[in-house]
Coordinates of C-alpha atoms in Angstrom, one line a residue:
Chain A
M1 CA 84.0 91.2 52.6
G2 CA 85.0 94.6 50.9
D3 CA 86.2 97.3 53.1
L4 CA 87.7 95.9 56.5
L5 CA 87.8 97.9 59.4
V6 CA 90.8 98.4 61.6
P7 CA 90.2 98.9 65.4
I8 CA 92.4 101.5 67.1
E9 CA 92.5 101.8 71.2
F10 CA 91.0 105.4 71.6
A11 CA 93.0 108.0 73.6
L12 CA 91.2 111.2 74.8
E13 CA 94.0 113.1 72.6
M14 CA 92.0 111.9 69.5
L15 CA 88.8 114.2 70.5
P16 CA 90.0 117.2 68.8
S17 CA 90.3 115.2 65.5
L18 CA 86.9 113.6 66.1
E19 CA 84.8 116.6 67.0
Q20 CA 84.1 117.2 63.2
F21 CA 82.2 113.9 63.0
T22 CA 78.7 113.6 63.7
Y23 CA 76.3 110.3 64.1
G24 CA 72.9 111.8 63.1
R25 CA 70.4 114.6 64.3
E26 CA 67.9 113.0 66.3
P27 CA 68.4 113.6 70.0
W28 CA 69.4 109.8 70.7
E29 CA 72.1 110.1 67.8
V30 CA 73.2 113.5 69.3
Y31 CA 73.5 111.7 72.3
L32 CA 76.4 109.4 70.7
Y33 CA 78.4 112.5 69.9
T34 CA 78.1 113.9 73.4
W35 CA 78.9 110.7 74.9
L36 CA 82.2 110.3 72.9
M37 CA 83.3 113.9 73.6
K38 CA 82.2 114.3 77.3
G39 CA 81.0 111.0 78.6
S40 CA 83.9 108.5 77.4
A41 CA 86.6 110.2 79.7
D42 CA 84.5 109.3 83.1
A43 CA 83.7 105.9 81.6
I44 CA 87.1 105.3 81.1
G45 CA 88.5 106.8 84.3
S46 CA 86.0 105.5 86.6
N47 CA 84.8 102.5 85.2
G48 CA 87.5 101.2 83.2
A49 CA 85.6 101.2 79.9
K50 CA 87.3 100.4 76.7
V51 CA 86.8 102.4 73.5
W52 CA 87.9 101.8 70.0
V53 CA 87.8 103.9 67.0
Y54 CA 87.7 102.2 63.6
I55 CA 89.2 103.3 60.4
N56 CA 88.6 101.8 56.8
Q57 CA 91.2 100.7 54.1
A58 CA 91.3 104.3 53.0
D59 CA 92.3 105.4 56.4
E60 CA 89.0 107.2 57.0
Y61 CA 87.6 107.4 60.4
V62 CA 84.2 105.5 60.4
G63 CA 83.0 105.4 64.0
Y64 CA 83.6 104.1 67.6
G65 CA 82.6 101.3 69.7
S66 CA 83.0 100.7 73.4
L67 CA 82.6 98.2 76.2
A68 CA 82.6 98.4 79.8
Q69 CA 81.7 96.3 83.0
S70 CA 78.3 97.0 84.6
L71 CA 77.0 95.4 87.8
L72 CA 73.7 93.6 88.1
R73 CA 72.2 92.3 91.2
Y74 CA 71.2 88.9 90.2
P75 CA 69.5 86.2 90.3
R76 CA 68.0 87.6 93.7
K77 CA 67.6 91.0 95.2
T78 CA 70.0 90.0 98.1
S79 CA 72.7 88.6 95.9
D80 CA 76.1 90.0 95.4
M81 CA 76.6 92.2 92.1
V82 CA 77.6 90.4 89.1
P83 CA 79.6 92.1 86.5
V84 CA 78.2 92.1 83.0
V85 CA 79.7 93.3 80.0
D86 CA 77.8 96.3 78.5
I87 CA 77.9 98.4 75.4
P88 CA 77.7 101.9 76.5
A89 CA 77.7 103.4 73.3
F90 CA 78.4 102.6 69.5
A91 CA 78.2 104.6 66.5
V92 CA 79.1 105.0 62.6
R93 CA 79.5 108.6 61.3
D94 CA 76.2 109.6 59.4
D95 CA 77.8 110.3 56.1
L96 CA 79.0 106.3 56.1
W97 CA 75.6 105.0 57.1
G98 CA 74.8 101.7 55.0
K99 CA 78.2 101.6 53.6
P100 CA 79.8 100.0 51.9
K101 CA 77.1 98.7 49.7
E102 CA 76.1 95.1 50.5
D103 CA 74.0 92.5 49.2
R104 CA 74.1 89.9 52.0
L105 CA 72.3 92.1 54.5
D106 CA 70.6 89.2 56.2
D107 CA 73.6 87.3 57.3
V108 CA 75.3 89.0 59.9
T109 CA 78.4 86.9 59.9
V110 CA 79.4 88.1 56.9
D111 CA 77.6 91.4 56.4
G112 CA 80.5 93.8 55.4
R113 CA 78.6 97.1 56.4
Y114 CA 80.7 99.4 59.0
S115 CA 77.9 98.9 61.7
S116 CA 77.9 94.9 61.7
Q117 CA 81.8 94.9 61.3
I118 CA 82.1 97.0 64.6
M119 CA 79.3 95.1 66.4
R120 CA 81.1 91.8 65.6
H121 CA 84.4 93.2 67.1
L122 CA 82.5 94.3 70.2
I123 CA 80.9 90.9 70.5
D124 CA 84.2 89.1 70.1
T125 CA 85.9 91.1 72.3
A126 CA 83.3 90.8 75.1
A127 CA 83.3 87.0 74.8
S128 CA 87.1 86.9 75.5
W129 CA 86.8 88.9 78.4
D130 CA 87.8 86.9 81.5
G131 CA 85.3 86.0 84.3
N132 CA 82.4 87.6 83.0
F133 CA 78.6 86.8 82.9
P134 CA 77.9 84.8 79.7
A135 CA 75.9 87.7 78.5
I136 CA 76.3 91.0 76.8
K137 CA 73.9 93.9 77.4
L138 CA 73.0 97.3 75.9
S139 CA 70.5 99.9 76.5
V140 CA 68.8 101.9 73.5
D141 CA 66.5 104.6 73.3
Q142 CA 63.1 103.5 72.5
R143 CA 62.7 106.1 69.8
A144 CA 65.5 104.5 67.9
T145 CA 63.6 102.1 65.8
K146 CA 66.3 101.2 63.4
A147 CA 68.7 100.6 66.2
H148 CA 66.2 98.1 67.8
E149 CA 66.0 96.2 64.3
F150 CA 70.0 96.1 64.0
Y151 CA 70.5 94.7 67.6
E152 CA 67.8 92.0 67.1
R153 CA 69.3 90.9 64.0
F154 CA 72.4 90.2 66.0
G155 CA 70.5 88.0 68.4
F156 CA 69.9 90.9 71.2
E157 CA 66.5 90.3 73.1
R158 CA 64.6 92.8 75.0
S159 CA 64.7 92.0 78.6
G160 CA 63.3 93.7 81.5
K161 CA 61.4 97.0 82.1
P162 CA 62.4 100.0 80.5
R163 CA 64.3 102.9 82.5
V164 CA 63.5 106.2 82.2
D165 CA 66.4 108.8 82.3
G166 CA 65.6 112.4 81.6
D167 CA 63.5 112.6 78.4
A168 CA 64.6 109.4 77.0
T169 CA 63.1 105.9 78.0
Y170 CA 65.5 103.0 77.4
D171 CA 65.0 99.3 76.7
R172 CA 67.6 96.9 78.0
Y173 CA 68.8 94.5 75.4
V174 CA 70.6 91.2 76.2
R175 CA 72.3 88.6 74.2
K176 CA 73.8 85.3 75.2
L177 CA 77.9 85.3 74.6
R178 CA 78.9 81.5 74.8
Chain B
M1 CA 145.9 62.0 126.2
L2 CA 143.6 64.6 128.0
S3 CA 146.5 65.7 130.3
A4 CA 148.6 66.5 127.3
M5 CA 145.8 68.3 125.6
M6 CA 145.3 70.3 128.9
R7 CA 149.1 71.0 129.0
R8 CA 149.0 72.4 125.3
I9 CA 146.0 74.6 126.1
D10 CA 147.8 76.1 129.2
A11 CA 150.7 76.8 126.8
L12 CA 148.8 78.4 124.1
K13 CA 147.1 80.6 126.9
S14 CA 150.3 81.9 128.2
A15 CA 151.6 82.5 124.9
A16 CA 148.5 84.4 124.2
S17 CA 148.9 86.6 127.2
E18 CA 152.3 87.4 126.4
T19 CA 151.1 88.3 122.9
R20 CA 148.5 90.7 124.6
S21 CA 150.9 92.4 126.8
G22 CA 153.3 92.8 123.8
V23 CA 150.6 94.4 121.7
R24 CA 149.7 97.0 124.5
R25 CA 153.3 98.0 124.7
S26 CA 153.8 98.5 121.1
V27 CA 150.3 100.3 121.1
R28 CA 151.4 102.6 124.0
R29 CA 154.5 103.6 121.8
H30 CA 152.9 104.1 118.6
R31 CA 153.0 107.3 116.9
C32 CA 149.3 107.7 117.1
F33 CA 149.2 108.1 120.7
R34 CA 151.6 111.0 120.5
S35 CA 149.5 113.7 118.9
P36 CA 145.9 113.8 119.4
L37 CA 145.8 116.4 122.4
G38 CA 149.2 117.8 121.5
H39 CA 151.0 115.8 124.5
R40 CA 154.6 115.3 124.6
T41 CA 155.9 111.9 123.2
L42 CA 155.2 109.1 125.5
R43 CA 158.7 107.8 125.1
S44 CA 160.6 110.8 126.5
S45 CA 158.4 110.9 129.9
T46 CA 159.1 109.4 133.3
S47 CA 157.3 106.4 133.8
A48 CA 154.6 107.8 136.0
R49 CA 154.2 110.7 133.7
G50 CA 154.2 108.5 130.7
D51 CA 151.4 106.5 132.1
E52 CA 149.4 109.5 132.9
D53 CA 149.9 111.1 129.3
C54 CA 149.2 107.5 127.8
G55 CA 146.0 107.4 129.6
A56 CA 144.7 110.8 128.6
A57 CA 145.8 110.0 125.1
R58 CA 144.1 106.8 125.0
Q59 CA 140.9 108.4 126.4
A60 CA 141.1 111.1 123.8
I61 CA 141.4 108.5 120.9
F62 CA 138.3 106.6 122.7
W63 CA 136.4 109.7 123.0
T64 CA 136.9 110.8 119.3
A65 CA 136.2 107.2 118.1
G66 CA 133.2 106.9 120.2
H67 CA 132.2 110.5 119.0
L68 CA 132.6 109.5 115.4
R69 CA 130.6 106.2 115.9
A70 CA 127.8 108.2 117.7
R71 CA 127.5 110.7 114.8
G72 CA 127.6 108.0 112.3
F73 CA 124.8 106.3 114.2
W74 CA 122.9 109.7 114.4
T75 CA 123.3 110.4 110.8
R76 CA 122.2 107.0 109.9
R77 CA 119.3 107.4 112.3
Q78 CA 118.3 110.7 110.8
T79 CA 118.5 109.4 107.4
F80 CA 116.3 106.3 108.4
E81 CA 113.7 108.6 110.0
F82 CA 113.7 110.8 107.0
A83 CA 113.3 107.7 104.7
A84 CA 110.4 106.5 106.8
R85 CA 108.5 109.8 106.6
V86 CA 109.2 109.9 102.8
S87 CA 107.9 106.4 102.6
S88 CA 104.8 106.8 104.7
T89 CA 104.0 110.3 102.8
V90 CA 103.9 108.4 99.7
H91 CA 101.8 105.8 101.0
V92 CA 99.3 108.1 102.2
I93 CA 98.8 109.9 98.9
D94 CA 98.2 106.4 97.4
L95 CA 95.7 105.9 99.9
V96 CA 93.9 109.2 99.3
G97 CA 94.2 108.1 95.6
E98 CA 92.6 104.9 96.1
Q99 CA 89.7 106.4 98.2
E100 CA 89.2 109.1 95.4
A101 CA 88.8 106.5 92.7
E102 CA 86.4 104.5 94.7
W103 CA 84.4 107.6 95.4
R104 CA 84.3 108.4 91.7
R105 CA 83.3 105.2 90.7
L106 CA 80.5 104.8 93.2
V107 CA 79.2 108.4 92.0
F108 CA 79.7 107.1 88.4
R109 CA 77.4 104.0 88.9
G110 CA 74.9 105.9 91.0
E111 CA 75.6 103.9 94.1
R112 CA 76.4 107.4 95.9
A113 CA 74.9 110.8 95.3
F114 CA 77.6 113.3 94.5
S115 CA 78.0 115.8 97.4
R116 CA 80.0 118.9 97.7
R117 CA 81.2 118.1 101.1
D118 CA 83.0 114.8 99.9
E119 CA 84.6 116.9 97.3
R120 CA 85.7 119.5 100.0
E121 CA 87.3 116.8 101.9
F122 CA 89.1 115.2 99.0
L123 CA 90.6 118.6 97.9
A124 CA 91.6 119.4 101.6
A125 CA 93.4 116.3 101.8
Y126 CA 95.3 116.7 98.5
R127 CA 96.2 120.3 99.5
S128 CA 97.5 119.4 102.8
W129 CA 99.6 116.5 101.6
I130 CA 101.1 119.1 98.8
R131 CA 102.3 121.2 101.9
L132 CA 103.5 118.1 103.9
A133 CA 105.5 116.8 100.4
N134 CA 107.0 120.4 99.7
R135 CA 108.2 120.7 103.5
L136 CA 109.9 117.2 103.0
I137 CA 111.5 118.0 99.9
R138 CA 112.8 121.3 101.4
E139 CA 114.4 119.1 104.3
F140 CA 115.8 116.8 101.8
G141 CA 118.3 119.4 100.8
E142 CA 119.5 119.3 104.4
T143 CA 119.6 115.6 104.9
P144 CA 122.8 113.3 103.7
R145 CA 121.7 111.4 100.5
S146 CA 121.7 107.7 100.2
G147 CA 120.6 105.5 97.2
S148 CA 117.3 104.4 98.4
L149 CA 116.5 107.8 100.1
A150 CA 117.5 109.4 96.7
I151 CA 115.0 107.1 95.0
G152 CA 112.1 107.5 97.7
M153 CA 112.6 111.4 96.9
G154 CA 112.2 110.9 93.2
V155 CA 109.0 108.9 93.8
L156 CA 107.8 111.7 96.0
E157 CA 108.6 114.3 93.6
A158 CA 106.9 112.6 90.9
K159 CA 103.9 112.0 93.0
L160 CA 103.6 115.7 94.0
C161 CA 103.9 116.6 90.2
K162 CA 101.0 114.1 89.5
V163 CA 98.8 115.4 92.5
S164 CA 99.2 119.0 91.7
E165 CA 98.5 118.3 88.0
S166 CA 95.3 116.7 89.0
L167 CA 94.2 119.5 91.4
N168 CA 94.6 121.9 88.6
N169 CA 92.7 119.8 86.1
W170 CA 90.1 118.9 88.8
S171 CA 86.7 117.9 88.0
P172 CA 84.1 116.6 90.1
P173 CA 82.8 113.1 89.5
S174 CA 79.5 112.7 87.6
L175 CA 76.7 110.0 87.1
S176 CA 77.5 107.8 83.9
M177 CA 76.0 109.4 81.0
A178 CA 75.1 105.8 79.6
I179 CA 72.4 104.4 81.6
G180 CA 73.6 100.9 81.1
L181 CA 76.8 101.6 83.2
R182 CA 74.7 102.5 86.3
D183 CA 74.1 99.7 88.9
D184 CA 71.1 97.9 88.0
Y185 CA 68.7 96.0 89.9
L186 CA 66.6 93.1 88.5
T187 CA 63.0 92.1 89.8
E188 CA 62.4 88.4 90.1
S189 CA 60.7 88.6 86.8
E190 CA 63.6 90.3 85.1
A191 CA 66.0 88.0 86.5
A192 CA 64.0 84.9 85.5
D193 CA 63.8 86.6 81.9
L194 CA 67.7 87.1 82.0
D195 CA 67.9 83.3 83.1
R196 CA 65.8 82.2 80.0
I197 CA 68.1 84.1 77.6
I198 CA 71.3 82.7 79.1
S199 CA 70.2 79.2 78.9
G200 CA 68.4 79.4 75.7
K201 CA 69.7 76.5 73.5
G202 CA 68.5 78.1 70.1
E203 CA 71.4 79.0 67.6
L204 CA 72.5 82.6 67.6
P205 CA 72.7 84.7 64.4
Y206 CA 76.5 85.3 65.2
E207 CA 78.6 83.3 67.3
P208 CA 81.6 85.1 68.7
K209 CA 85.3 84.2 67.5
S210 CA 87.5 82.9 70.1
Q211 CA 90.2 85.5 69.2
P212 CA 88.9 89.2 68.5
Q213 CA 90.6 91.1 66.1
K214 CA 93.7 92.7 67.7
A215 CA 93.5 96.7 67.9
L216 CA 96.3 98.9 67.0
P217 CA 97.6 101.3 69.5
P218 CA 96.6 105.0 69.5
S219 CA 99.9 106.4 67.6
E220 CA 98.4 104.5 64.5
F221 CA 95.4 106.6 64.5
F222 CA 97.7 109.8 64.3
R223 CA 99.7 108.2 61.7
R224 CA 96.9 107.3 59.4
F225 CA 94.1 109.8 60.2
K226 CA 93.0 111.9 57.4
G227 CA 90.8 114.8 58.6

């Protein structure tokens, strides 16, 4: 694997340094910028979310990933809430999409692209959280077709009905952790 | 054997009695009993006058000692009461803080709608606590300092600083921007689908490692970051 990413714990003081980076121009991509700049503080403060920024071997900022505990009422309507690890947001800066160049794109265990490295770090970290449901979930905008393919390559499966929030409709993706 | 022991006990009692009266005599003659209220020396008085002076002097001594004890007790009691007020004030702000955190969590997860009324109540609670803490800090200047009380006041001042700062930077709670962090309810078919995924025996494209890569502290970002 070529350019190994290094995860660094995120702190709100980093935001002024990160505001110059974008993660695409489509509405669901702009959302990823907005979440980091505005939504992450609330997610960390009110929900104990964990956020990491990733830098490459050249000490360039590459992107960020996040994990947080969400609550599902499961398996019955009357059941207690079950904590499930969720990926609220994860993004690679748009000028580094598809990098570094990689030949073994089909094998996600060795795929060295930044997006795959970040996703592997998130899955590894989620699996090591204590007392959690044996699955990880995320919600993805239905219009983000490339993101759907990416999550499916990592074993995520679409589950349940889509949820509407404002202009966007989100699919819930779930993956077994262990 | 027993009678011999009884005799020995009697002898000890009488010796103790003589010792006590001897002590009393020497106390009466001690220089400490001469001065407190400016009386003449007890030795130069007649026997009756001497007894009278001695009684007054002893009374004065006992009164002074009692007064000092009472004052010490009162000071300790004041300090104790003050420490209790400081401790309960610190405790109250911790409870308000916990309530606020819970309120923010509920709003963030969409379990409770944000309301201005809730917000006003929290702000009012914080403001009245700040007034109370400031009053205690003013009073502290007039209260004798002791180790634990000084520590308690330090904690109170730190809390006051923190609460004032959070009021200055106050922002109302908001619903989670990420839909995945809002509380979710599964229908029966959705629950069954989730069950199917969790209990699936198929091989996963990526098996998580038992030890995730360790993240570096934020300071490392500022050291390495190239803008």
